[in-house]
Amino acid sequence: PPPPPPTNKQPTNNKISFPTSEALLIIDPLPVFPGRTYRYYTGPVVFPFGYGLSYTTFNMSCTLQTMTVVCKVTNTGNRTGDEVVQMYHSPSTTLRHSLPHVAPIKQLVNFERVQVAPGATATVQFSVGDRDLKLTDREGQYVLYKGTHNLILSRGVGQDVTLSVSVSETKILPPV
């Protein structure tokens, strides 16, 4: 017989099955983290966050000015349109590999939607504080680690802008 068709489902060997009155119910737990969400996923993305139909086009440039990210979003098309600027925190590869626990590749920390007329430019600003650069340790504490942290500014399509922030000392942050 031919082999079964391939599936996109990751194999798990810890399924629990039990009969019901009508059929066999299978409880299929999610695969173990990391790797399940955008924060840890390293494979190709078919539809990134923010991907979708737009009747216009945009360009974006961003700078870091004294712990404030300033992004200029320009509508380069012929129609008024909305754009969502997303700011992600991404610990540098060196920092991530030096930690005694798993850290996300990136994590959404802020976003803003702006409406921009054709030919116009809108400014989006994000204040960057310790909580935007925090990671959670094994005990569940929020920690700001010494090292390089990247801020990734994205529209979901097009080129992302990466800005680096250097943290001089590690500190535990109080709970929210």
Coordinates of C-alpha atoms in Angstrom, one line a residue:
P1 CA 0.0 0.0 0.0
P2 CA 1.1 3.6 -0.6
P3 CA 2.4 5.6 2.3
P4 CA -0.1 7.9 4.1
P5 CA -0.2 11.5 2.8
P6 CA 2.1 14.0 4.7
T7 CA 0.6 16.2 7.3
N8 CA 1.6 19.5 8.8
K9 CA 1.0 18.2 12.3
Q10 CA 4.0 17.6 14.4
P11 CA 4.1 14.1 15.8
T12 CA 3.5 13.6 19.5
N13 CA 3.9 10.4 21.4
N14 CA 1.9 11.4 24.4
K15 CA -1.7 11.1 23.2
I16 CA -4.4 10.0 25.5
S17 CA -7.4 8.1 23.9
F18 CA -10.6 7.0 25.5
P19 CA -13.9 5.8 24.0
T20 CA -17.1 7.8 24.2
S21 CA -20.6 6.7 23.3
E22 CA -20.3 7.8 19.7
A23 CA -16.6 7.8 18.7
L24 CA -13.1 7.7 19.9
L25 CA -12.0 11.0 21.3
I26 CA -8.3 11.9 21.1
I27 CA -6.8 14.5 23.4
D28 CA -3.8 15.9 21.6
P29 CA -1.6 18.2 23.7
L30 CA 0.4 21.0 22.1
P31 CA 4.0 20.3 21.4
V32 CA 6.4 21.4 24.1
F33 CA 7.7 25.0 23.9
P34 CA 9.8 26.6 22.6
G35 CA 8.8 26.7 18.9
R36 CA 5.1 27.0 19.0
T37 CA 4.5 30.8 18.8
Y38 CA 6.0 33.7 16.9
R39 CA 8.2 34.4 19.9
Y40 CA 10.2 31.2 19.4
Y41 CA 9.5 30.2 15.8
T42 CA 12.5 30.1 13.4
G43 CA 10.9 28.7 10.2
P44 CA 9.5 30.6 7.2
V45 CA 6.3 32.6 7.8
V46 CA 3.6 32.4 5.2
F47 CA 1.5 35.3 6.5
P48 CA 3.3 37.6 8.9
F49 CA 1.4 39.7 11.4
G50 CA 0.0 42.7 9.6
Y51 CA 0.0 41.0 6.2
G52 CA -3.1 41.7 4.2
L53 CA -4.8 43.6 1.5
S54 CA -4.1 47.3 1.2
Y55 CA -5.1 49.7 -1.5
T56 CA -2.0 51.8 -1.0
T57 CA 1.7 51.5 -0.3
F58 CA 3.9 52.8 2.6
N59 CA 7.5 53.5 3.4
M60 CA 8.8 53.6 7.0
S61 CA 12.0 55.0 8.6
C62 CA 12.8 54.9 12.3
T63 CA 15.4 56.4 14.7
L64 CA 16.2 56.1 18.4
Q65 CA 16.3 59.4 20.2
T66 CA 17.1 59.2 23.9
M67 CA 15.0 56.1 24.6
T68 CA 12.2 57.2 22.3
V69 CA 11.7 55.4 19.0
V70 CA 10.4 57.8 16.3
C71 CA 9.0 56.3 13.1
K72 CA 8.0 58.2 10.0
V73 CA 5.4 56.4 7.9
T74 CA 4.9 57.8 4.4
N75 CA 1.9 56.9 2.2
T76 CA 3.5 56.4 -1.3
G77 CA 0.3 55.4 -2.9
N78 CA -2.8 57.1 -4.3
R79 CA -5.3 56.3 -1.6
T80 CA -5.7 57.1 2.1
G81 CA -4.7 54.0 4.1
D82 CA -4.1 52.7 7.6
E83 CA -0.7 51.2 8.7
V84 CA 0.2 49.4 11.9
V85 CA 3.7 50.0 13.2
Q86 CA 4.8 47.2 15.5
M87 CA 7.7 47.3 18.0
Y88 CA 9.3 44.0 19.0
H89 CA 12.0 43.4 21.7
S90 CA 14.6 40.9 20.6
P91 CA 17.6 40.1 22.8
S92 CA 20.8 39.9 20.8
T93 CA 22.0 36.4 19.9
T94 CA 24.9 36.8 22.2
L95 CA 22.7 37.8 25.1
R96 CA 20.1 35.0 24.4
H97 CA 22.8 32.3 24.3
S98 CA 24.4 33.6 27.6
L99 CA 21.2 33.3 29.6
P100 CA 20.5 30.4 32.0
H101 CA 17.0 30.0 30.5
V102 CA 15.2 30.0 27.2
A103 CA 14.5 33.5 25.9
P104 CA 12.1 34.5 23.0
I105 CA 13.6 35.4 19.7
K106 CA 11.3 38.4 19.6
Q107 CA 8.3 39.6 21.5
L108 CA 5.7 42.3 20.6
V109 CA 6.0 45.2 23.2
N110 CA 4.0 48.0 21.5
F111 CA 2.1 48.9 18.4
E112 CA 0.2 51.9 16.9
R113 CA -2.2 52.2 14.0
V114 CA -2.1 55.4 11.9
Q115 CA -4.2 56.7 9.0
V116 CA -2.1 58.4 6.3
A117 CA -3.4 60.4 3.4
P118 CA -1.7 60.0 -0.1
G119 CA 1.7 61.7 -0.1
A120 CA 1.5 62.5 3.6
T121 CA 3.8 61.3 6.4
A122 CA 2.6 60.4 10.0
T123 CA 4.9 60.2 13.0
V124 CA 4.7 57.3 15.5
Q125 CA 6.6 57.5 18.8
F126 CA 7.2 54.7 21.3
S127 CA 8.9 55.4 24.7
V128 CA 11.3 52.6 25.5
G129 CA 11.5 51.7 29.2
D130 CA 12.9 48.8 31.3
R131 CA 9.7 46.8 31.0
D132 CA 10.0 46.9 27.2
L133 CA 13.4 45.2 27.4
K134 CA 12.5 42.7 30.2
L135 CA 12.7 38.9 30.0
T136 CA 11.2 36.4 32.4
D137 CA 13.6 34.1 34.3
R138 CA 12.9 30.5 35.5
E139 CA 11.3 31.8 38.7
G140 CA 8.9 34.0 36.8
Q141 CA 10.6 37.2 37.7
Y142 CA 11.0 40.1 35.3
V143 CA 14.7 40.7 34.6
L144 CA 16.4 43.4 32.6
Y145 CA 19.7 41.8 31.5
K146 CA 23.0 43.5 30.9
G147 CA 23.9 43.4 27.2
T148 CA 22.6 44.4 23.8
H149 CA 18.8 44.4 23.2
N150 CA 17.3 45.0 19.7
L151 CA 14.1 46.8 18.9
I152 CA 12.6 45.6 15.7
L153 CA 10.1 48.0 14.0
S154 CA 7.9 46.3 11.5
R155 CA 4.9 47.0 9.3
G156 CA 4.4 43.2 8.8
V157 CA 5.5 43.6 5.2
G158 CA 8.5 45.2 3.7
Q159 CA 11.8 45.8 5.4
D160 CA 12.0 45.9 9.2
V161 CA 14.1 48.5 11.0
T162 CA 16.4 47.2 13.8
L163 CA 17.7 49.6 16.5
S164 CA 20.0 48.5 19.3
V165 CA 19.9 49.5 22.9
S166 CA 22.8 48.7 25.4
V167 CA 21.9 47.9 29.0
S168 CA 24.8 48.5 31.4
E169 CA 23.6 46.3 34.4
T170 CA 21.3 43.4 35.2
K171 CA 18.4 44.2 37.5
I172 CA 15.3 42.5 38.7
L173 CA 12.2 44.5 38.0
P174 CA 9.3 44.7 40.5
P175 CA 6.1 42.8 39.6
V176 CA 3.4 44.7 37.7

